[in-house]
PDB file of C-alpha atoms in Angstrom:
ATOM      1  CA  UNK W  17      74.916  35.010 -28.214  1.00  0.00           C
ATOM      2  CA  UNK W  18      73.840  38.333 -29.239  1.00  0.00           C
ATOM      3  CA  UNK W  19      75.800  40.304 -32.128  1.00  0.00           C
ATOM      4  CA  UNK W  20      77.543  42.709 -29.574  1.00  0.00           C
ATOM      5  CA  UNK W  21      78.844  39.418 -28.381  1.00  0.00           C
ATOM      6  CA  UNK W  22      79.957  38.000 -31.241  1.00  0.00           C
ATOM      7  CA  UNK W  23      82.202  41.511 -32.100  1.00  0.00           C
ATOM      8  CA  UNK W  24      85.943  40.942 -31.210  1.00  0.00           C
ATOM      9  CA  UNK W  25      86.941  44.234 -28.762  1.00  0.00           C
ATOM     10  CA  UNK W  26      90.557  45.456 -30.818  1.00  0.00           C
ATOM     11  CA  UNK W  27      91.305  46.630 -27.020  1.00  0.00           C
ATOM     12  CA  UNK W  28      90.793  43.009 -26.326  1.00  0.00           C
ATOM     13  CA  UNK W  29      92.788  41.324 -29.087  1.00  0.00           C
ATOM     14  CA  UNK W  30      94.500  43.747 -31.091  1.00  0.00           C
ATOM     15  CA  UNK W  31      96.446  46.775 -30.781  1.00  0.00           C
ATOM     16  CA  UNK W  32      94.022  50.479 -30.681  1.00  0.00           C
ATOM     17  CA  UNK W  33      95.725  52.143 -33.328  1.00  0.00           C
ATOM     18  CA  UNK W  34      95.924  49.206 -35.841  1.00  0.00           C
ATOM     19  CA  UNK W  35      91.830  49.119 -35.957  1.00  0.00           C
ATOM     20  CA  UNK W  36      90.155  52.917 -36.006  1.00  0.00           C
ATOM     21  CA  UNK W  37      86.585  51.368 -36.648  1.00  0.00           C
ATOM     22  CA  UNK W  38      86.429  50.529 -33.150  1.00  0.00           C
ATOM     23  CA  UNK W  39      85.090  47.246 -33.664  1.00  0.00           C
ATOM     24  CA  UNK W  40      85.731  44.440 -36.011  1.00  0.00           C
ATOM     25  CA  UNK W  41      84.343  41.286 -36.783  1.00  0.00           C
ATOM     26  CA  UNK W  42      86.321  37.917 -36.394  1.00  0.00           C
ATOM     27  CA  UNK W  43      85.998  34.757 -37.486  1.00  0.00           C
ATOM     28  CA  UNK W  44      86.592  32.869 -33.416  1.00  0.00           C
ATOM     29  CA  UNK W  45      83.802  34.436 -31.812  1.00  0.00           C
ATOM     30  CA  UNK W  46      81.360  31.672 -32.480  1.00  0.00           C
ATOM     31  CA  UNK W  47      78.616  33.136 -34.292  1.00  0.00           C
ATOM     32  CA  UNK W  48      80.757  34.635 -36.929  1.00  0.00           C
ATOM     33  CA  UNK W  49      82.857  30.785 -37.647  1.00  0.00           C
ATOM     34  CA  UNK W  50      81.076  30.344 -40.500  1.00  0.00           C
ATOM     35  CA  UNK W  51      83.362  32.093 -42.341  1.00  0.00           C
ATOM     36  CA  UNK W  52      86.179  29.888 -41.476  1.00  0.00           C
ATOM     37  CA  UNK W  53      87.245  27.367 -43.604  1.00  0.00           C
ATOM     38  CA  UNK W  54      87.328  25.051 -40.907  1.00  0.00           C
ATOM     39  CA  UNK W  55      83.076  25.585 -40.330  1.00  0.00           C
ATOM     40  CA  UNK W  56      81.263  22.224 -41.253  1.00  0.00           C
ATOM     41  CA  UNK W  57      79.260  23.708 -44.405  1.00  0.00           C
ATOM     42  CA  UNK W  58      79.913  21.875 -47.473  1.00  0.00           C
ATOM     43  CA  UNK W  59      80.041  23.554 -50.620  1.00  0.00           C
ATOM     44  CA  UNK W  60      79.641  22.574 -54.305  1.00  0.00           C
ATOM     45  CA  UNK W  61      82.575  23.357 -55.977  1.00  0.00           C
ATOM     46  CA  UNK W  62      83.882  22.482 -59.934  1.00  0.00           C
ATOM     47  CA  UNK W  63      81.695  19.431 -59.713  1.00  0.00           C
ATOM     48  CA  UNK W  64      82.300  17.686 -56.679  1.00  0.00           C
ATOM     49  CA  UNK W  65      80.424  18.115 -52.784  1.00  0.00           C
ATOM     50  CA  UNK W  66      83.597  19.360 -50.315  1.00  0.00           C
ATOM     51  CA  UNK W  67      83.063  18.825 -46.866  1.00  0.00           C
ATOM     52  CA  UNK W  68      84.485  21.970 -45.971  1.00  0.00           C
ATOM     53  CA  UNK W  69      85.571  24.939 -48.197  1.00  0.00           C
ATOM     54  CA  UNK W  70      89.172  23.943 -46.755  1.00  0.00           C
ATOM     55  CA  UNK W  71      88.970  20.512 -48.163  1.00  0.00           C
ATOM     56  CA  UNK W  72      88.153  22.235 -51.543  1.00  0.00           C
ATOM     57  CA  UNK W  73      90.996  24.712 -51.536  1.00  0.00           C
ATOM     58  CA  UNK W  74      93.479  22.072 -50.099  1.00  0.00           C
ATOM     59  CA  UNK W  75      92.413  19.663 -52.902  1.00  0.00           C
ATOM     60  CA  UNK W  76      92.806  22.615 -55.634  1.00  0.00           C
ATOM     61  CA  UNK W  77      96.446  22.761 -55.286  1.00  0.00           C
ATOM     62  CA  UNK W  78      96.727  19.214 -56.638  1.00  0.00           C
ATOM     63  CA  UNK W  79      94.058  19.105 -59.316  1.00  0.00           C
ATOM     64  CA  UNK W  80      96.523  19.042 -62.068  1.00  0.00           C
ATOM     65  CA  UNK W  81     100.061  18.003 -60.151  1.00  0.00           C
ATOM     66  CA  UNK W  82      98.747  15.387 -58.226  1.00  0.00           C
ATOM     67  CA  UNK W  83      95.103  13.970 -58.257  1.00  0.00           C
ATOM     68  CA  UNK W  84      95.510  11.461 -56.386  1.00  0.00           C
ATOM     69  CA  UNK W  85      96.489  13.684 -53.548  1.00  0.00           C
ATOM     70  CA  UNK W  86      93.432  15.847 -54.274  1.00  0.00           C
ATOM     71  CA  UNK W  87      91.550  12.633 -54.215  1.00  0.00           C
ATOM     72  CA  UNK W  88      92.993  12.062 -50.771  1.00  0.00           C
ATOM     73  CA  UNK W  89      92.401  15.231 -49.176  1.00  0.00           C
ATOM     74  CA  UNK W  90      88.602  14.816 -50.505  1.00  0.00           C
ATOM     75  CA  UNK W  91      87.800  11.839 -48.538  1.00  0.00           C
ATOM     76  CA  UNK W  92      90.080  13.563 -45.466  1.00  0.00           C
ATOM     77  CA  UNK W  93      88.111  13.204 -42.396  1.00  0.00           C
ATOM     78  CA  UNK W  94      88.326  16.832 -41.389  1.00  0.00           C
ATOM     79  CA  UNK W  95      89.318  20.236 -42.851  1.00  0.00           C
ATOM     80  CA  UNK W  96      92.566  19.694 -40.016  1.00  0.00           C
ATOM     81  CA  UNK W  97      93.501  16.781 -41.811  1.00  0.00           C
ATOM     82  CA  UNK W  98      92.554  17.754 -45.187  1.00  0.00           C
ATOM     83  CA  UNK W  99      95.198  20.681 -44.623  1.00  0.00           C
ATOM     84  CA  UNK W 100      97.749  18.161 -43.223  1.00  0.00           C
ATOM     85  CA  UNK W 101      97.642  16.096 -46.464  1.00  0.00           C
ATOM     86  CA  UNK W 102      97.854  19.284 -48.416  1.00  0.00           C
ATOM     87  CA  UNK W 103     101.040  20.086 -46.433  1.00  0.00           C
ATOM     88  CA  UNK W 104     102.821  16.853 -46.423  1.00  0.00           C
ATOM     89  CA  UNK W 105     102.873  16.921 -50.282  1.00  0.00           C
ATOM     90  CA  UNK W 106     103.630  20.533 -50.379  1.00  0.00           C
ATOM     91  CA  UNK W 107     106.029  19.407 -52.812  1.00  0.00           C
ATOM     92  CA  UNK W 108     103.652  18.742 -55.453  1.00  0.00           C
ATOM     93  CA  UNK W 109     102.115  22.313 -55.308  1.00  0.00           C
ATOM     94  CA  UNK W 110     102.163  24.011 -58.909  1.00  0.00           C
ATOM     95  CA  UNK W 111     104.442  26.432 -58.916  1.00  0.00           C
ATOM     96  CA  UNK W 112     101.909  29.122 -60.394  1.00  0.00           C
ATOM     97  CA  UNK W 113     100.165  28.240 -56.879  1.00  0.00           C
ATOM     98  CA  UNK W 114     100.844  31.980 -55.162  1.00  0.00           C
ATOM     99  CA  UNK W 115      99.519  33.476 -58.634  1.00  0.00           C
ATOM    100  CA  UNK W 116      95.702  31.983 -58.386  1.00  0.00           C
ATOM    101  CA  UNK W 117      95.531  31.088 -54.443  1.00  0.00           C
ATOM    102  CA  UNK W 118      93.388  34.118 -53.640  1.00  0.00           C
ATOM    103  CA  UNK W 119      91.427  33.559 -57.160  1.00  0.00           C
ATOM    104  CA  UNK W 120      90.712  30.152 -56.086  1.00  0.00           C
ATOM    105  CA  UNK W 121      89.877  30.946 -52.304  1.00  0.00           C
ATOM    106  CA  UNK W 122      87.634  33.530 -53.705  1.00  0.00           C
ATOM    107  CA  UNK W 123      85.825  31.089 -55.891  1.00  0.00           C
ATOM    108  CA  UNK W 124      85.716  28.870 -53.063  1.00  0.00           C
ATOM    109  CA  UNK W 125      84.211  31.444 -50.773  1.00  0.00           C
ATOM    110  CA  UNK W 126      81.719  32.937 -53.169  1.00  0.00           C
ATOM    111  CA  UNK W 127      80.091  29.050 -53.986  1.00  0.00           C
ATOM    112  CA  UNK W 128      79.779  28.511 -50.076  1.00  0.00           C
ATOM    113  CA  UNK W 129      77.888  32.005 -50.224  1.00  0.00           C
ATOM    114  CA  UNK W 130      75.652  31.377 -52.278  1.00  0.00           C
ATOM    115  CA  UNK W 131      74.760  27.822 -51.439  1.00  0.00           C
ATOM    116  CA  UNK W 132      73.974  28.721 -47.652  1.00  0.00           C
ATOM    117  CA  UNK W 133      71.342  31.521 -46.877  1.00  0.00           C
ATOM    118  CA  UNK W 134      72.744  31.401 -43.066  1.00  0.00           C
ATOM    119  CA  UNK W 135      76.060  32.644 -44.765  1.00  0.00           C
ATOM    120  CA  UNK W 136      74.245  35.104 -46.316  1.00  0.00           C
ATOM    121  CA  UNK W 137      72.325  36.353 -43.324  1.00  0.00           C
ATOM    122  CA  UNK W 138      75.542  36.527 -41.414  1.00  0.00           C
ATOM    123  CA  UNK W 139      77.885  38.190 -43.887  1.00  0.00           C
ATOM    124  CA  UNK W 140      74.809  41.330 -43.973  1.00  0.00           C
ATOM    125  CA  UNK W 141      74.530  40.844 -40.209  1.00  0.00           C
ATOM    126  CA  UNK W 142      78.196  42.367 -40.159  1.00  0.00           C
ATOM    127  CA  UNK W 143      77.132  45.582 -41.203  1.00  0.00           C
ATOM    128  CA  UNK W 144      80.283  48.041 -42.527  1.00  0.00           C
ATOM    129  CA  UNK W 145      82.131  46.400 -39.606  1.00  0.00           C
ATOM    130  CA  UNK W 146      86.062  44.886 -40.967  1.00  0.00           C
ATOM    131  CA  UNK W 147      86.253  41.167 -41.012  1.00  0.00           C
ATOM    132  CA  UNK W 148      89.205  39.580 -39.784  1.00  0.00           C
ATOM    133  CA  UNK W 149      90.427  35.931 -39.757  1.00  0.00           C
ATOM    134  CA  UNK W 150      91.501  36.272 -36.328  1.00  0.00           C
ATOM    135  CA  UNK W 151      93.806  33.838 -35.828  1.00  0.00           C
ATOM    136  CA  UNK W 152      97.520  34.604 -34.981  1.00  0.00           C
ATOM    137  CA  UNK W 153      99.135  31.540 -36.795  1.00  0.00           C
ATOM    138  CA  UNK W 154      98.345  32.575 -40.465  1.00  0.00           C
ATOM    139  CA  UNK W 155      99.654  36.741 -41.539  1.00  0.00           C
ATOM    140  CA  UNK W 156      98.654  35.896 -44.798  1.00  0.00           C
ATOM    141  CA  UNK W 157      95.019  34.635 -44.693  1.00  0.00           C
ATOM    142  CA  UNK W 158      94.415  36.583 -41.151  1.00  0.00           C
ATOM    143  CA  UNK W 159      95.972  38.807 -39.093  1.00  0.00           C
ATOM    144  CA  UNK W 160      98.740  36.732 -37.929  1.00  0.00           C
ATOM    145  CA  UNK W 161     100.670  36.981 -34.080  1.00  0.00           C
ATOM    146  CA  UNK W 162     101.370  40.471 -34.358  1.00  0.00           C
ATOM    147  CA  UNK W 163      97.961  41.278 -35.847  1.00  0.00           C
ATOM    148  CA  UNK W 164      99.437  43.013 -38.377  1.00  0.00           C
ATOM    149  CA  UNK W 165      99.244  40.614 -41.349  1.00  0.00           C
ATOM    150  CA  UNK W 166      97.326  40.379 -44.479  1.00  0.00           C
ATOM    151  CA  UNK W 167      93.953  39.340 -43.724  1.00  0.00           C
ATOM    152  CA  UNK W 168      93.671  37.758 -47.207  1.00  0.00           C
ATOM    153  CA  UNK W 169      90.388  35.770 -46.225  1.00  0.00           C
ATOM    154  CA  UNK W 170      88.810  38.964 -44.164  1.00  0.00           C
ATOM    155  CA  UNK W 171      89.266  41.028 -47.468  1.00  0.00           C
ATOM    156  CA  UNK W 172      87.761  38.583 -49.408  1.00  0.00           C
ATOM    157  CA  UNK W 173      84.415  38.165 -47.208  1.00  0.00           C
ATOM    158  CA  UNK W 174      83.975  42.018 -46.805  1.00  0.00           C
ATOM    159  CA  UNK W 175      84.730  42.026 -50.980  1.00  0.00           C
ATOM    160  CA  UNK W 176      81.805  39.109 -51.144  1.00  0.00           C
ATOM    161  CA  UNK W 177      79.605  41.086 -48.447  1.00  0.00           C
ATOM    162  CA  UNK W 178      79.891  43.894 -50.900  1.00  0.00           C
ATOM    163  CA  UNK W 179      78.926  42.260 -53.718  1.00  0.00           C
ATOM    164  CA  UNK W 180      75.894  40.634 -52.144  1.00  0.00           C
ATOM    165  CA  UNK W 181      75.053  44.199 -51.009  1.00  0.00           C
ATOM    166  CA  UNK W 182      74.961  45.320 -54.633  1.00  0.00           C
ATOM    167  CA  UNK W 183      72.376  42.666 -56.134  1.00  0.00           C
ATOM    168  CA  UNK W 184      70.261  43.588 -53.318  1.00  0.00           C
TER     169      UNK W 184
END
């Protein structure tokens, strides 16, 4: 799949006049997944080998409410159910939790940067272009149904792309 390939269309997915780049790069077009939590690239992370940067941020909610739930979503069998375990003991979430989330997924994010060169290779191969967690179930991480939301985890990869950029 070539990179013109890989570049979500807004006429395709997302209203014109919400996108004036013309192009922008999401996450379900195959060659740009990596960025996804979801992508099968572990990362080192306060310590411990994740299998997934979502185990590591599902697991972070718990680290000092509920370790045994962190524990839990550690050994999860995919990010999918990793997230499940988070969510049925959403309960035990610190409350400080929507304070430090995007710290934490930024942490997260940076660690699986700089422990994969493909990463690396694919966050310059995006050029100036937006990135967008594409997915229409999540407005805060991505750009939810009415592609309108926050694109919390786009920012923060075009943020990492920049710093990476820099030390170049």
């Amino acid at each position: 799949m070539s990179h013109a390939q890989a570049v979500v269309r807004p006429t395709q997915f997302r209203d014109p006049e919400l996108d004036t780049s013309g192009e922008i790069v999401g996450f379900y077009p195959r060659e740009f997944y990596v960025f996804d939590n979801f992508s099968s690239f572990q990362v080192e992370w306060r310590g411990r080998l994740w299998p997934t940067s979502e185990h590591a941020f599902q697991a972070a909610k718990f680290f000092d409410t509920a370790p045994d739930v962190a524990e839990k979503i550690h050994q999860a069998r995919s990010a999918h159910d990793a997230k499940k375990i988070a969510a049925s003991n959403s309960e035990k979430t610190p409350d400080n939790w929507g304070d430090i989330k995007l710290d934490v997924m930024t942490e997260i994010c940076r660690a699986k940067l700089e422990q994969h060169e493909y990463i690396q290779w694919k966050l310059k191969d995006s050029g100036d272009l937006e990135i967008v967690e594409d997915s229409p179930k999540d407005a805060f991480w991505g750009w939810g149904a009415d592609r309108k939301g926050r694109n919390e985890l786009g920012k923060i990869w075009m943020r990492l792309r920049d710093e990476l950029s820099q030390a170049q």
